[in-house]
Amino acid sequence: MEAVTVSKIPVIEMFGPTIQGEGTVIGVKTMFVRTYGCDYRCSWCDSAFTWDGTAKNKVQMMAADEIMNELLALAGDNFDCVTISGGNPALIGEGMGTFINLLHERGIQAAIETQGSKWQEWFNDVDVLTISPKPPSSGMTTNWEILDNIMSKMENLGRSTHSLKVVVFDDKDFDYAKDIHRRYPNVQLFLQPGNDDVTEEGDISARLLGRLEWLFNKVILDPEMNRVRVLPQLHALIWHNKRGK
């Protein structure tokens, strides 16, 4: 999928305020803006509706100020962080840069997660950039040349707010995470256990905690992983597989 170069952003949902459940800003109160479109087709994607066409009728092409107005209508002044996710927000060009600048004009922090498959100049302006390359269980293949280029550019900018995150489902994924850590040893790496059933209803916390314990033990026994941080999907422990949380 090619980058969207028009000034409007394809938005499939907005919600909040809620609590960020993953990565560097885990535990932070935030609004969410979820964009439509992705260049990956991960087998275990928990937001496949952003690219598989099942919710395409809900997509709105919105200008930056329209998104800002909608966020203010939802939450007033009850937030100072906006998490932009997808799909893959890095497919969006100048419109996203405009939106990030608009957030900053209001003193609002912009947090974005992307898989590291495409560079955008507005990465320079993101407050918290999480790069989440996808492990073998996803069925996707990492383009190391592109990822190396992104990581090099972020390092050259001297930013301290970019980090890596790998979702781990099995031993092969853990080995992939080790490869990532070896390749970019100076960048903080977060690991989280994967949720292998995103359609299960009811309380899934016991299953997720079991997976978290498994990942804890993998890291504890591995001297190469002394500096990684292992986190749960905090929102899934509390709100399980509910949408809009």
Short mmCIF file of C-alpha atoms in Angstrom, two decimals:
data_model
loop_
_atom_site.label_atom_id
_atom_site.label_comp_id
_atom_site.label_asym_id
_atom_site.label_seq_id
_atom_site.Cartn_x
_atom_site.Cartn_y
_atom_site.Cartn_z
CA MET A 1 0.00 0.00 0.00
CA GLU A 2 1.44 3.38 -1.00
CA ALA A 3 1.69 6.30 1.39
CA VAL A 4 -1.25 8.65 1.56
CA THR A 5 0.08 12.05 0.44
CA VAL A 6 -3.12 14.07 0.66
CA SER A 7 -3.68 16.38 3.59
CA LYS A 8 -6.52 14.32 5.06
CA ILE A 9 -6.09 11.29 7.29
CA PRO A 10 -8.14 8.05 7.00
CA VAL A 11 -9.54 7.62 10.51
CA ILE A 12 -11.45 4.50 11.46
CA GLU A 13 -12.00 5.22 15.15
CA MET A 14 -11.28 7.64 17.96
CA PHE A 15 -11.85 6.96 21.62
CA GLY A 16 -10.76 7.85 25.13
CA PRO A 17 -9.57 9.01 27.44
CA THR A 18 -8.24 5.60 28.39
CA ILE A 19 -4.97 4.19 29.73
CA GLN A 20 -2.16 3.20 27.35
CA GLY A 21 -1.48 -0.48 27.82
CA GLU A 22 1.82 -1.01 26.01
CA GLY A 23 5.34 0.24 25.45
CA THR A 24 7.12 3.32 26.74
CA VAL A 25 4.00 5.19 27.78
CA ILE A 26 2.28 2.26 29.49
CA GLY A 27 -0.03 3.54 32.20
CA VAL A 28 -0.38 7.03 30.66
CA LYS A 29 -3.83 8.53 30.18
CA THR A 30 -4.35 9.04 26.46
CA MET A 31 -6.77 9.51 23.62
CA PHE A 32 -6.55 7.09 20.69
CA VAL A 33 -6.76 7.88 16.99
CA ARG A 34 -6.70 4.75 14.85
CA THR A 35 -5.90 5.14 11.17
CA TYR A 36 -7.03 2.90 8.33
CA GLY A 37 -4.67 0.96 6.08
CA CYS A 38 -1.68 -1.30 6.60
CA ASP A 39 1.09 -2.72 4.44
CA TYR A 40 1.26 -5.85 6.65
CA ARG A 41 -1.17 -8.72 7.16
CA CYS A 42 -0.11 -10.16 10.50
CA SER A 43 -1.73 -13.51 11.26
CA TRP A 44 -2.55 -12.53 14.85
CA CYS A 45 -3.42 -8.87 14.27
CA ASP A 46 -5.78 -7.56 16.96
CA SER A 47 -6.97 -4.71 14.74
CA ALA A 48 -7.43 -6.42 11.37
CA PHE A 49 -10.55 -4.31 10.83
CA THR A 50 -8.15 -1.45 10.00
CA TRP A 51 -7.09 -3.18 6.77
CA ASP A 52 -9.25 -6.22 5.92
CA GLY A 53 -12.21 -4.24 4.57
CA THR A 54 -14.73 -5.40 7.18
CA ALA A 55 -15.07 -1.87 8.61
CA LYS A 56 -14.21 0.16 5.53
CA ASN A 57 -17.60 1.92 5.67
CA LYS A 58 -16.55 3.48 8.99
CA VAL A 59 -13.48 5.25 7.55
CA GLN A 60 -13.61 9.04 7.56
CA MET A 61 -11.15 11.17 5.63
CA MET A 62 -10.45 13.92 8.15
CA ALA A 63 -8.30 17.04 8.20
CA ALA A 64 -6.04 17.62 11.20
CA ASP A 65 -8.29 20.29 12.69
CA GLU A 66 -11.34 18.04 12.31
CA ILE A 67 -9.61 15.28 14.28
CA MET A 68 -8.57 17.79 16.93
CA ASN A 69 -12.12 19.10 17.26
CA GLU A 70 -13.48 15.57 17.61
CA LEU A 71 -10.98 14.74 20.34
CA LEU A 72 -11.92 17.90 22.22
CA ALA A 73 -15.61 17.04 21.83
CA LEU A 74 -14.96 13.59 23.28
CA ALA A 75 -12.78 14.60 26.22
CA GLY A 76 -12.50 18.36 26.62
CA ASP A 77 -9.27 19.13 28.46
CA ASN A 78 -9.13 15.68 30.09
CA PHE A 79 -5.99 14.56 28.21
CA ASP A 80 -2.57 15.75 27.15
CA CYS A 81 -1.43 12.72 25.15
CA VAL A 82 -2.75 11.27 21.89
CA THR A 83 -1.76 7.80 20.73
CA ILE A 84 -1.93 7.33 16.97
CA SER A 85 -2.11 3.71 15.89
CA GLY A 86 -3.45 1.62 13.05
CA GLY A 87 -3.06 -0.14 10.80
CA ASN A 88 0.19 1.61 10.07
CA PRO A 89 0.16 5.39 10.61
CA ALA A 90 3.51 5.63 8.79
CA LEU A 91 1.68 5.17 5.49
CA ILE A 92 0.28 8.68 5.92
CA GLY A 93 2.32 11.63 4.70
CA GLU A 94 1.90 15.36 5.19
CA GLY A 95 -1.51 15.17 6.86
CA MET A 96 -0.04 13.34 9.82
CA GLY A 97 2.76 15.87 10.15
CA THR A 98 0.16 18.64 10.23
CA PHE A 99 -1.82 16.83 12.93
CA ILE A 100 1.27 16.31 15.11
CA ASN A 101 2.11 20.01 14.84
CA LEU A 102 -1.46 20.89 15.81
CA LEU A 103 -1.21 18.69 18.91
CA HIS A 104 2.03 20.40 19.90
CA GLU A 105 0.46 23.84 19.52
CA ARG A 106 -1.94 22.78 22.30
CA GLY A 107 0.80 21.24 24.45
CA ILE A 108 -0.37 17.70 23.69
CA GLN A 109 2.09 14.83 23.34
CA ALA A 110 1.98 12.60 20.23
CA ALA A 111 2.75 8.88 20.62
CA ILE A 112 2.90 6.64 17.55
CA GLU A 113 3.54 2.96 16.92
CA THR A 114 4.66 1.57 13.57
CA GLN A 115 6.30 -1.66 12.42
CA GLY A 116 9.31 0.07 10.88
CA SER A 117 8.44 -0.61 7.24
CA LYS A 118 8.42 3.02 6.07
CA TRP A 119 10.16 6.26 7.03
CA GLN A 120 8.31 9.56 7.34
CA GLU A 121 9.94 12.93 7.98
CA TRP A 122 7.39 13.65 10.67
CA PHE A 123 9.01 10.91 12.78
CA ASN A 124 11.35 13.77 13.74
CA ASP A 125 8.49 15.50 15.55
CA VAL A 126 6.89 12.54 17.34
CA ASP A 127 7.28 12.69 21.13
CA VAL A 128 7.18 8.93 21.66
CA LEU A 129 7.89 6.69 18.66
CA THR A 130 7.54 2.94 19.16
CA ILE A 131 8.97 0.81 16.39
CA SER A 132 7.46 -2.67 16.54
CA PRO A 133 8.97 -5.05 13.95
CA LYS A 134 6.93 -8.21 13.53
CA PRO A 135 8.33 -11.63 14.52
CA PRO A 136 8.02 -14.91 12.55
CA SER A 137 4.64 -15.85 14.06
CA SER A 138 3.10 -12.88 12.26
CA GLY A 139 3.83 -14.43 8.87
CA MET A 140 5.56 -11.21 7.81
CA THR A 141 9.19 -10.77 6.71
CA THR A 142 11.22 -7.87 8.08
CA ASN A 143 12.89 -5.62 5.50
CA TRP A 144 16.15 -5.11 7.36
CA GLU A 145 17.42 -2.46 4.96
CA ILE A 146 14.42 -0.24 5.60
CA LEU A 147 14.45 -0.89 9.35
CA ASP A 148 18.19 -0.19 9.56
CA ASN A 149 17.64 3.09 7.72
CA ILE A 150 14.89 4.17 10.12
CA MET A 151 16.90 3.26 13.19
CA SER A 152 19.97 5.05 11.82
CA LYS A 153 18.01 8.22 11.16
CA MET A 154 16.51 8.18 14.63
CA GLU A 155 19.93 7.64 16.20
CA ASN A 156 21.45 10.48 14.20
CA LEU A 157 18.71 12.78 15.45
CA GLY A 158 19.84 12.01 19.00
CA ARG A 159 16.27 11.29 20.08
CA SER A 160 15.81 9.55 23.41
CA THR A 161 12.11 8.90 22.88
CA HIS A 162 12.19 6.12 20.30
CA SER A 163 12.11 2.50 21.38
CA LEU A 164 11.58 -1.00 20.04
CA LYS A 165 8.83 -3.43 20.93
CA VAL A 166 8.49 -7.08 19.94
CA VAL A 167 5.42 -9.21 20.61
CA VAL A 168 6.48 -12.74 21.53
CA PHE A 169 4.27 -15.78 20.96
CA ASP A 170 6.80 -18.64 20.89
CA ASP A 171 10.49 -19.58 21.01
CA LYS A 172 11.11 -18.48 17.42
CA ASP A 173 9.70 -15.05 18.23
CA PHE A 174 11.95 -14.85 21.27
CA ASP A 175 14.98 -15.65 19.11
CA TYR A 176 13.85 -12.91 16.71
CA ALA A 177 13.66 -10.47 19.63
CA LYS A 178 17.22 -11.44 20.57
CA ASP A 179 18.32 -10.70 17.00
CA ILE A 180 16.65 -7.28 17.23
CA HIS A 181 18.40 -6.59 20.54
CA ARG A 182 21.80 -7.57 19.10
CA ARG A 183 21.23 -5.44 16.01
CA TYR A 184 20.18 -2.29 17.93
CA PRO A 185 21.78 -2.77 21.38
CA ASN A 186 21.56 0.89 22.39
CA VAL A 187 17.80 1.21 21.85
CA GLN A 188 15.44 0.24 24.67
CA LEU A 189 13.63 -2.99 23.78
CA PHE A 190 10.25 -3.86 25.25
CA LEU A 191 8.87 -7.39 25.06
CA GLN A 192 5.26 -8.35 25.56
CA PRO A 193 3.56 -11.74 25.35
CA GLY A 194 1.18 -12.18 22.45
CA ASN A 195 -2.55 -12.62 22.83
CA ASP A 196 -3.21 -15.74 20.77
CA ASP A 197 -7.01 -15.42 20.75
CA VAL A 198 -8.22 -11.87 20.14
CA THR A 199 -11.82 -13.05 19.67
CA GLU A 200 -12.24 -14.82 23.02
CA GLU A 201 -15.00 -13.28 25.11
CA GLY A 202 -15.00 -12.77 28.85
CA ASP A 203 -12.12 -12.60 31.29
CA ILE A 204 -8.86 -13.58 29.57
CA SER A 205 -6.54 -12.28 32.30
CA ALA A 206 -5.54 -15.74 33.61
CA ARG A 207 -4.46 -16.84 30.14
CA LEU A 208 -2.52 -13.61 29.54
CA LEU A 209 -0.81 -13.81 32.92
CA GLY A 210 0.25 -17.35 32.13
CA ARG A 211 1.87 -16.15 28.92
CA LEU A 212 3.51 -13.28 30.81
CA GLU A 213 5.03 -15.71 33.33
CA TRP A 214 6.38 -17.82 30.44
CA LEU A 215 8.05 -14.74 28.93
CA PHE A 216 9.38 -13.61 32.32
CA ASN A 217 11.11 -16.97 32.71
CA LYS A 218 12.58 -16.85 29.20
CA VAL A 219 14.15 -13.46 29.93
CA ILE A 220 15.29 -14.37 33.45
CA LEU A 221 17.28 -17.34 32.13
CA ASP A 222 18.90 -15.49 29.22
CA PRO A 223 21.98 -13.31 29.95
CA GLU A 224 21.67 -11.65 26.53
CA MET A 225 18.38 -10.10 27.61
CA ASN A 226 19.54 -8.34 30.76
CA ARG A 227 18.46 -4.90 29.56
CA VAL A 228 15.10 -5.63 27.98
CA ARG A 229 11.86 -4.74 29.71
CA VAL A 230 9.00 -7.24 29.83
CA LEU A 231 5.53 -5.75 29.98
CA PRO A 232 1.99 -7.11 29.90
CA GLN A 233 -0.71 -5.86 27.57
CA LEU A 234 -2.10 -3.89 30.49
CA HIS A 235 -5.34 -2.89 28.79
CA ALA A 236 -6.08 -6.52 27.85
CA LEU A 237 -5.64 -7.61 31.47
CA ILE A 238 -8.25 -5.08 32.57
CA TRP A 239 -10.63 -4.82 29.61
CA HIS A 240 -9.85 -8.12 27.87
CA ASN A 241 -10.71 -8.18 24.14
CA LYS A 242 -13.19 -5.28 24.20
CA ARG A 243 -12.88 -2.74 21.40
CA GLY A 244 -12.40 0.95 22.15
CA LYS A 245 -10.44 0.37 25.35
#
